[in-house]
């Protein structure tokens, strides 16, 4: 009679799809797409090659899914910003502080997947450009929605173009991300964030 141990032998280990993808994202975030090997993904995702191919596809597809996963997290934070009814400056302070927690977290600050990795990868892998541009546009749209709401409450001057203000805010995100990855301290980045917001809103 076959034992439970015998029946389980050879079965693929169960995995959590999102956890495995997050582990892959961390590898891409650290090394970029070109420098990441499939062996790196096998080790990080703790899955064998056939299982990864079945569940996620090839390296390029895993990269696209990783970028989308990172983008979803950022857009979720922006949705919270858009839905807030607090003062815009106060909400932005909180939003950028949360971003710095991501950019400067961990033993080695990695900045932003979008600004520090995807932007560099796209010159070697132009097939990823539509995904990257879509994400940048979505971030702009979220910021613009919040700026329009702020304008309706008199928190932004009537002569300020909300679309340009939105792009400026995303530009600050990118600047903070690159400087974080380069090794600037959290204190220096917080100072730059405060100065930028002072110039825009005071």
PDB file of C-alpha atoms in Angstrom:
ATOM      1  CA  UNK A   1       0.000   0.000   0.000  1.00  0.00           C
ATOM      2  CA  UNK A   2       1.329   3.440  -0.895  1.00  0.00           C
ATOM      3  CA  UNK A   3       2.042   5.640   2.098  1.00  0.00           C
ATOM      4  CA  UNK A   4       1.310   9.362   2.362  1.00  0.00           C
ATOM      5  CA  UNK A   5       5.024   9.940   1.998  1.00  0.00           C
ATOM      6  CA  UNK A   6       5.069   7.843  -1.153  1.00  0.00           C
ATOM      7  CA  UNK A   7       2.097   9.638  -2.633  1.00  0.00           C
ATOM      8  CA  UNK A   8       3.682  13.023  -2.031  1.00  0.00           C
ATOM      9  CA  UNK A   9       7.011  12.084  -3.597  1.00  0.00           C
ATOM     10  CA  UNK A  10       7.496  13.899  -6.893  1.00  0.00           C
ATOM     11  CA  UNK A  11       4.711  16.383  -6.404  1.00  0.00           C
ATOM     12  CA  UNK A  12       5.698  19.968  -7.160  1.00  0.00           C
ATOM     13  CA  UNK A  13       6.023  22.082  -4.050  1.00  0.00           C
ATOM     14  CA  UNK A  14       3.084  24.427  -3.578  1.00  0.00           C
ATOM     15  CA  UNK A  15       3.840  28.094  -4.059  1.00  0.00           C
ATOM     16  CA  UNK A  16       2.142  31.422  -3.586  1.00  0.00           C
ATOM     17  CA  UNK A  17       1.972  33.230  -6.916  1.00  0.00           C
ATOM     18  CA  UNK A  18       2.307  36.773  -5.567  1.00  0.00           C
ATOM     19  CA  UNK A  19       5.073  35.858  -3.119  1.00  0.00           C
ATOM     20  CA  UNK A  20       7.092  34.193  -5.874  1.00  0.00           C
ATOM     21  CA  UNK A  21       6.595  37.211  -8.130  1.00  0.00           C
ATOM     22  CA  UNK A  22       7.636  39.589  -5.366  1.00  0.00           C
ATOM     23  CA  UNK A  23      10.823  37.573  -4.899  1.00  0.00           C
ATOM     24  CA  UNK A  24      11.504  37.834  -8.625  1.00  0.00           C
ATOM     25  CA  UNK A  25      10.814  41.564  -8.493  1.00  0.00           C
ATOM     26  CA  UNK A  26      13.448  41.990  -5.795  1.00  0.00           C
ATOM     27  CA  UNK A  27      16.053  40.330  -8.009  1.00  0.00           C
ATOM     28  CA  UNK A  28      15.189  42.527 -10.999  1.00  0.00           C
ATOM     29  CA  UNK A  29      15.083  45.584  -8.754  1.00  0.00           C
ATOM     30  CA  UNK A  30      18.578  44.845  -7.533  1.00  0.00           C
ATOM     31  CA  UNK A  31      20.255  43.705 -10.768  1.00  0.00           C
ATOM     32  CA  UNK A  32      18.123  44.930 -13.665  1.00  0.00           C
ATOM     33  CA  UNK A  33      16.703  42.761 -16.413  1.00  0.00           C
ATOM     34  CA  UNK A  34      19.845  42.101 -18.448  1.00  0.00           C
ATOM     35  CA  UNK A  35      22.049  41.100 -15.506  1.00  0.00           C
ATOM     36  CA  UNK A  36      19.396  38.806 -14.022  1.00  0.00           C
ATOM     37  CA  UNK A  37      19.732  35.197 -15.120  1.00  0.00           C
ATOM     38  CA  UNK A  38      17.028  32.576 -15.065  1.00  0.00           C
ATOM     39  CA  UNK A  39      19.093  30.751 -12.435  1.00  0.00           C
ATOM     40  CA  UNK A  40      18.784  33.869 -10.259  1.00  0.00           C
ATOM     41  CA  UNK A  41      15.014  33.655 -10.599  1.00  0.00           C
ATOM     42  CA  UNK A  42      14.946  29.932  -9.836  1.00  0.00           C
ATOM     43  CA  UNK A  43      16.848  30.566  -6.616  1.00  0.00           C
ATOM     44  CA  UNK A  44      14.810  33.606  -5.563  1.00  0.00           C
ATOM     45  CA  UNK A  45      11.390  32.197  -6.421  1.00  0.00           C
ATOM     46  CA  UNK A  46      12.242  28.770  -4.930  1.00  0.00           C
ATOM     47  CA  UNK A  47      10.647  27.005  -7.876  1.00  0.00           C
ATOM     48  CA  UNK A  48      12.050  24.750 -10.572  1.00  0.00           C
ATOM     49  CA  UNK A  49      12.337  25.907 -14.164  1.00  0.00           C
ATOM     50  CA  UNK A  50       9.325  24.035 -15.582  1.00  0.00           C
ATOM     51  CA  UNK A  51       7.091  25.352 -12.797  1.00  0.00           C
ATOM     52  CA  UNK A  52       8.241  28.917 -13.395  1.00  0.00           C
ATOM     53  CA  UNK A  53       7.659  28.636 -17.136  1.00  0.00           C
ATOM     54  CA  UNK A  54       4.180  27.222 -16.581  1.00  0.00           C
ATOM     55  CA  UNK A  55       3.162  29.797 -13.995  1.00  0.00           C
ATOM     56  CA  UNK A  56       4.909  32.934 -15.250  1.00  0.00           C
ATOM     57  CA  UNK A  57       6.481  32.427 -18.678  1.00  0.00           C
ATOM     58  CA  UNK A  58      10.020  33.353 -19.677  1.00  0.00           C
ATOM     59  CA  UNK A  59      12.328  35.888 -18.062  1.00  0.00           C
ATOM     60  CA  UNK A  60      10.971  38.763 -20.112  1.00  0.00           C
ATOM     61  CA  UNK A  61       7.398  38.005 -19.099  1.00  0.00           C
ATOM     62  CA  UNK A  62       8.375  37.680 -15.440  1.00  0.00           C
ATOM     63  CA  UNK A  63      10.051  41.072 -15.680  1.00  0.00           C
ATOM     64  CA  UNK A  64       6.900  42.647 -17.135  1.00  0.00           C
ATOM     65  CA  UNK A  65       4.792  41.115 -14.375  1.00  0.00           C
ATOM     66  CA  UNK A  66       7.280  42.344 -11.766  1.00  0.00           C
ATOM     67  CA  UNK A  67       7.134  45.869 -13.133  1.00  0.00           C
ATOM     68  CA  UNK A  68       3.340  45.727 -13.118  1.00  0.00           C
ATOM     69  CA  UNK A  69       3.340  44.485  -9.523  1.00  0.00           C
ATOM     70  CA  UNK A  70       5.571  47.352  -8.412  1.00  0.00           C
ATOM     71  CA  UNK A  71       3.399  49.789 -10.329  1.00  0.00           C
ATOM     72  CA  UNK A  72       0.230  48.483  -8.705  1.00  0.00           C
ATOM     73  CA  UNK A  73       1.685  49.187  -5.273  1.00  0.00           C
ATOM     74  CA  UNK A  74       2.590  52.734  -6.233  1.00  0.00           C
ATOM     75  CA  UNK A  75      -0.783  53.414  -7.853  1.00  0.00           C
ATOM     76  CA  UNK A  76      -2.539  52.098  -4.760  1.00  0.00           C
ATOM     77  CA  UNK A  77      -0.653  54.636  -2.643  1.00  0.00           C
ATOM     78  CA  UNK A  78      -1.614  57.356  -5.107  1.00  0.00           C
ATOM     79  CA  UNK A  79      -5.259  56.292  -4.961  1.00  0.00           C
ATOM     80  CA  UNK A  80      -5.126  56.905  -1.207  1.00  0.00           C
ATOM     81  CA  UNK A  81      -3.641  60.331  -1.898  1.00  0.00           C
ATOM     82  CA  UNK A  82      -6.394  61.138  -4.411  1.00  0.00           C
ATOM     83  CA  UNK A  83      -9.168  60.085  -2.021  1.00  0.00           C
ATOM     84  CA  UNK A  84      -7.846  62.179   0.870  1.00  0.00           C
ATOM     85  CA  UNK A  85      -9.732  65.328   1.819  1.00  0.00           C
ATOM     86  CA  UNK A  86      -6.820  66.793   3.786  1.00  0.00           C
ATOM     87  CA  UNK A  87      -4.562  69.719   2.832  1.00  0.00           C
ATOM     88  CA  UNK A  88      -2.534  68.859  -0.269  1.00  0.00           C
ATOM     89  CA  UNK A  89       0.825  69.890   1.196  1.00  0.00           C
ATOM     90  CA  UNK A  90       0.281  67.739   4.273  1.00  0.00           C
ATOM     91  CA  UNK A  91      -0.834  64.774   2.178  1.00  0.00           C
ATOM     92  CA  UNK A  92       2.174  65.118  -0.124  1.00  0.00           C
ATOM     93  CA  UNK A  93       4.551  65.257   2.836  1.00  0.00           C
ATOM     94  CA  UNK A  94       3.132  61.951   4.023  1.00  0.00           C
ATOM     95  CA  UNK A  95       3.137  60.422   0.537  1.00  0.00           C
ATOM     96  CA  UNK A  96       6.785  61.289  -0.145  1.00  0.00           C
ATOM     97  CA  UNK A  97       7.842  60.102   3.309  1.00  0.00           C
ATOM     98  CA  UNK A  98       6.226  56.749   2.512  1.00  0.00           C
ATOM     99  CA  UNK A  99       8.090  56.706  -0.810  1.00  0.00           C
ATOM    100  CA  UNK A 100      11.384  57.338   1.001  1.00  0.00           C
ATOM    101  CA  UNK A 101      10.620  54.387   3.268  1.00  0.00           C
ATOM    102  CA  UNK A 102      10.538  52.222   0.132  1.00  0.00           C
ATOM    103  CA  UNK A 103      13.502  53.844  -1.589  1.00  0.00           C
ATOM    104  CA  UNK A 104      15.775  53.769   1.471  1.00  0.00           C
ATOM    105  CA  UNK A 105      14.544  50.545   3.074  1.00  0.00           C
ATOM    106  CA  UNK A 106      16.574  47.398   3.413  1.00  0.00           C
ATOM    107  CA  UNK A 107      20.283  46.876   3.838  1.00  0.00           C
ATOM    108  CA  UNK A 108      20.994  48.445   0.442  1.00  0.00           C
ATOM    109  CA  UNK A 109      18.800  51.347  -0.736  1.00  0.00           C
ATOM    110  CA  UNK A 110      17.441  50.447  -4.171  1.00  0.00           C
ATOM    111  CA  UNK A 111      15.452  53.558  -5.044  1.00  0.00           C
ATOM    112  CA  UNK A 112      12.471  53.002  -7.325  1.00  0.00           C
ATOM    113  CA  UNK A 113      12.010  50.045  -9.684  1.00  0.00           C
ATOM    114  CA  UNK A 114      10.477  52.368 -12.279  1.00  0.00           C
ATOM    115  CA  UNK A 115      12.900  55.280 -12.131  1.00  0.00           C
ATOM    116  CA  UNK A 116      16.119  53.397 -11.397  1.00  0.00           C
ATOM    117  CA  UNK A 117      15.676  50.083 -13.203  1.00  0.00           C
ATOM    118  CA  UNK A 118      12.945  50.188 -15.846  1.00  0.00           C
ATOM    119  CA  UNK A 119      14.143  53.484 -17.309  1.00  0.00           C
ATOM    120  CA  UNK A 120      17.659  52.083 -17.711  1.00  0.00           C
ATOM    121  CA  UNK A 121      16.476  48.700 -19.005  1.00  0.00           C
ATOM    122  CA  UNK A 122      14.250  50.155 -21.700  1.00  0.00           C
ATOM    123  CA  UNK A 123      17.163  51.199 -23.912  1.00  0.00           C
ATOM    124  CA  UNK A 124      18.299  47.560 -24.105  1.00  0.00           C
ATOM    125  CA  UNK A 125      14.780  46.106 -24.064  1.00  0.00           C
ATOM    126  CA  UNK A 126      12.624  48.583 -26.016  1.00  0.00           C
ATOM    127  CA  UNK A 127       9.755  46.091 -26.039  1.00  0.00           C
ATOM    128  CA  UNK A 128       9.131  47.179 -22.438  1.00  0.00           C
ATOM    129  CA  UNK A 129       8.710  50.842 -23.370  1.00  0.00           C
ATOM    130  CA  UNK A 130       4.886  50.742 -23.713  1.00  0.00           C
ATOM    131  CA  UNK A 131       4.522  49.256 -20.211  1.00  0.00           C
ATOM    132  CA  UNK A 132       6.856  51.877 -18.754  1.00  0.00           C
ATOM    133  CA  UNK A 133       5.164  54.788 -20.516  1.00  0.00           C
ATOM    134  CA  UNK A 134       1.740  53.538 -19.423  1.00  0.00           C
ATOM    135  CA  UNK A 135       2.879  53.432 -15.805  1.00  0.00           C
ATOM    136  CA  UNK A 136       4.382  56.915 -15.958  1.00  0.00           C
ATOM    137  CA  UNK A 137       1.182  58.233 -17.518  1.00  0.00           C
ATOM    138  CA  UNK A 138      -0.959  56.570 -14.837  1.00  0.00           C
ATOM    139  CA  UNK A 139       1.150  58.131 -12.079  1.00  0.00           C
ATOM    140  CA  UNK A 140       0.799  61.536 -13.756  1.00  0.00           C
ATOM    141  CA  UNK A 141      -2.968  61.068 -13.948  1.00  0.00           C
ATOM    142  CA  UNK A 142      -3.283  60.244 -10.257  1.00  0.00           C
ATOM    143  CA  UNK A 143      -1.230  63.271  -9.244  1.00  0.00           C
ATOM    144  CA  UNK A 144      -3.225  65.459 -11.617  1.00  0.00           C
ATOM    145  CA  UNK A 145      -6.537  64.281 -10.159  1.00  0.00           C
ATOM    146  CA  UNK A 146      -5.341  65.234  -6.669  1.00  0.00           C
ATOM    147  CA  UNK A 147      -4.061  68.608  -7.884  1.00  0.00           C
ATOM    148  CA  UNK A 148      -7.407  69.373  -9.547  1.00  0.00           C
ATOM    149  CA  UNK A 149      -9.222  68.578  -6.308  1.00  0.00           C
ATOM    150  CA  UNK A 150      -6.772  70.781  -4.390  1.00  0.00           C
ATOM    151  CA  UNK A 151      -7.384  73.599  -6.861  1.00  0.00           C
ATOM    152  CA  UNK A 152     -11.123  73.351  -6.289  1.00  0.00           C
ATOM    153  CA  UNK A 153     -10.462  73.891  -2.573  1.00  0.00           C
ATOM    154  CA  UNK A 154      -8.142  76.834  -3.119  1.00  0.00           C
ATOM    155  CA  UNK A 155      -5.003  74.879  -2.151  1.00  0.00           C
ATOM    156  CA  UNK A 156      -3.435  75.437  -5.576  1.00  0.00           C
ATOM    157  CA  UNK A 157      -3.403  78.767  -7.339  1.00  0.00           C
ATOM    158  CA  UNK A 158      -5.783  79.238 -10.286  1.00  0.00           C
ATOM    159  CA  UNK A 159      -2.865  79.956 -12.602  1.00  0.00           C
ATOM    160  CA  UNK A 160      -1.190  76.608 -11.890  1.00  0.00           C
ATOM    161  CA  UNK A 161      -1.582  73.938 -14.570  1.00  0.00           C
ATOM    162  CA  UNK A 162      -2.495  70.737 -12.658  1.00  0.00           C
ATOM    163  CA  UNK A 163      -1.015  68.546 -15.413  1.00  0.00           C
ATOM    164  CA  UNK A 164       2.370  70.275 -15.200  1.00  0.00           C
ATOM    165  CA  UNK A 165       2.256  70.245 -11.416  1.00  0.00           C
ATOM    166  CA  UNK A 166       1.558  66.504 -11.559  1.00  0.00           C
ATOM    167  CA  UNK A 167       4.571  65.904 -13.782  1.00  0.00           C
ATOM    168  CA  UNK A 168       6.715  67.991 -11.439  1.00  0.00           C
ATOM    169  CA  UNK A 169       5.638  65.842  -8.488  1.00  0.00           C
ATOM    170  CA  UNK A 170       6.481  62.651 -10.337  1.00  0.00           C
ATOM    171  CA  UNK A 171       9.781  64.263 -11.280  1.00  0.00           C
ATOM    172  CA  UNK A 172      10.500  64.743  -7.584  1.00  0.00           C
ATOM    173  CA  UNK A 173       9.765  61.055  -7.014  1.00  0.00           C
ATOM    174  CA  UNK A 174      12.307  60.123  -9.681  1.00  0.00           C
ATOM    175  CA  UNK A 175      14.932  62.496  -8.296  1.00  0.00           C
ATOM    176  CA  UNK A 176      14.569  61.106  -4.784  1.00  0.00           C
ATOM    177  CA  UNK A 177      14.728  57.544  -6.104  1.00  0.00           C
ATOM    178  CA  UNK A 178      17.935  58.058  -8.082  1.00  0.00           C
ATOM    179  CA  UNK A 179      19.633  59.875  -5.212  1.00  0.00           C
ATOM    180  CA  UNK A 180      18.565  57.163  -2.768  1.00  0.00           C
ATOM    181  CA  UNK A 181      20.030  54.429  -4.968  1.00  0.00           C
ATOM    182  CA  UNK A 182      23.218  56.466  -5.356  1.00  0.00           C
ATOM    183  CA  UNK A 183      23.601  56.457  -1.582  1.00  0.00           C
ATOM    184  CA  UNK A 184      22.405  59.835  -0.337  1.00  0.00           C
ATOM    185  CA  UNK A 185      21.124  59.774   3.226  1.00  0.00           C
ATOM    186  CA  UNK A 186      17.461  59.741   4.191  1.00  0.00           C
ATOM    187  CA  UNK A 187      17.994  63.097   5.926  1.00  0.00           C
ATOM    188  CA  UNK A 188      19.365  64.706   2.745  1.00  0.00           C
ATOM    189  CA  UNK A 189      16.465  63.356   0.713  1.00  0.00           C
ATOM    190  CA  UNK A 190      13.909  64.582   3.246  1.00  0.00           C
ATOM    191  CA  UNK A 191      15.497  68.021   3.112  1.00  0.00           C
ATOM    192  CA  UNK A 192      15.267  68.070  -0.690  1.00  0.00           C
ATOM    193  CA  UNK A 193      11.647  66.922  -0.553  1.00  0.00           C
ATOM    194  CA  UNK A 194      10.744  69.691   1.900  1.00  0.00           C
ATOM    195  CA  UNK A 195      12.515  72.351  -0.200  1.00  0.00           C
ATOM    196  CA  UNK A 196      10.725  71.241  -3.379  1.00  0.00           C
ATOM    197  CA  UNK A 197       7.311  71.289  -1.724  1.00  0.00           C
ATOM    198  CA  UNK A 198       8.050  74.677  -0.122  1.00  0.00           C
ATOM    199  CA  UNK A 199       8.811  76.097  -3.567  1.00  0.00           C
ATOM    200  CA  UNK A 200       5.603  74.689  -5.006  1.00  0.00           C
ATOM    201  CA  UNK A 201       3.125  75.494  -2.263  1.00  0.00           C
ATOM    202  CA  UNK A 202       4.445  78.227   0.030  1.00  0.00           C
TER     203      UNK A 202
END
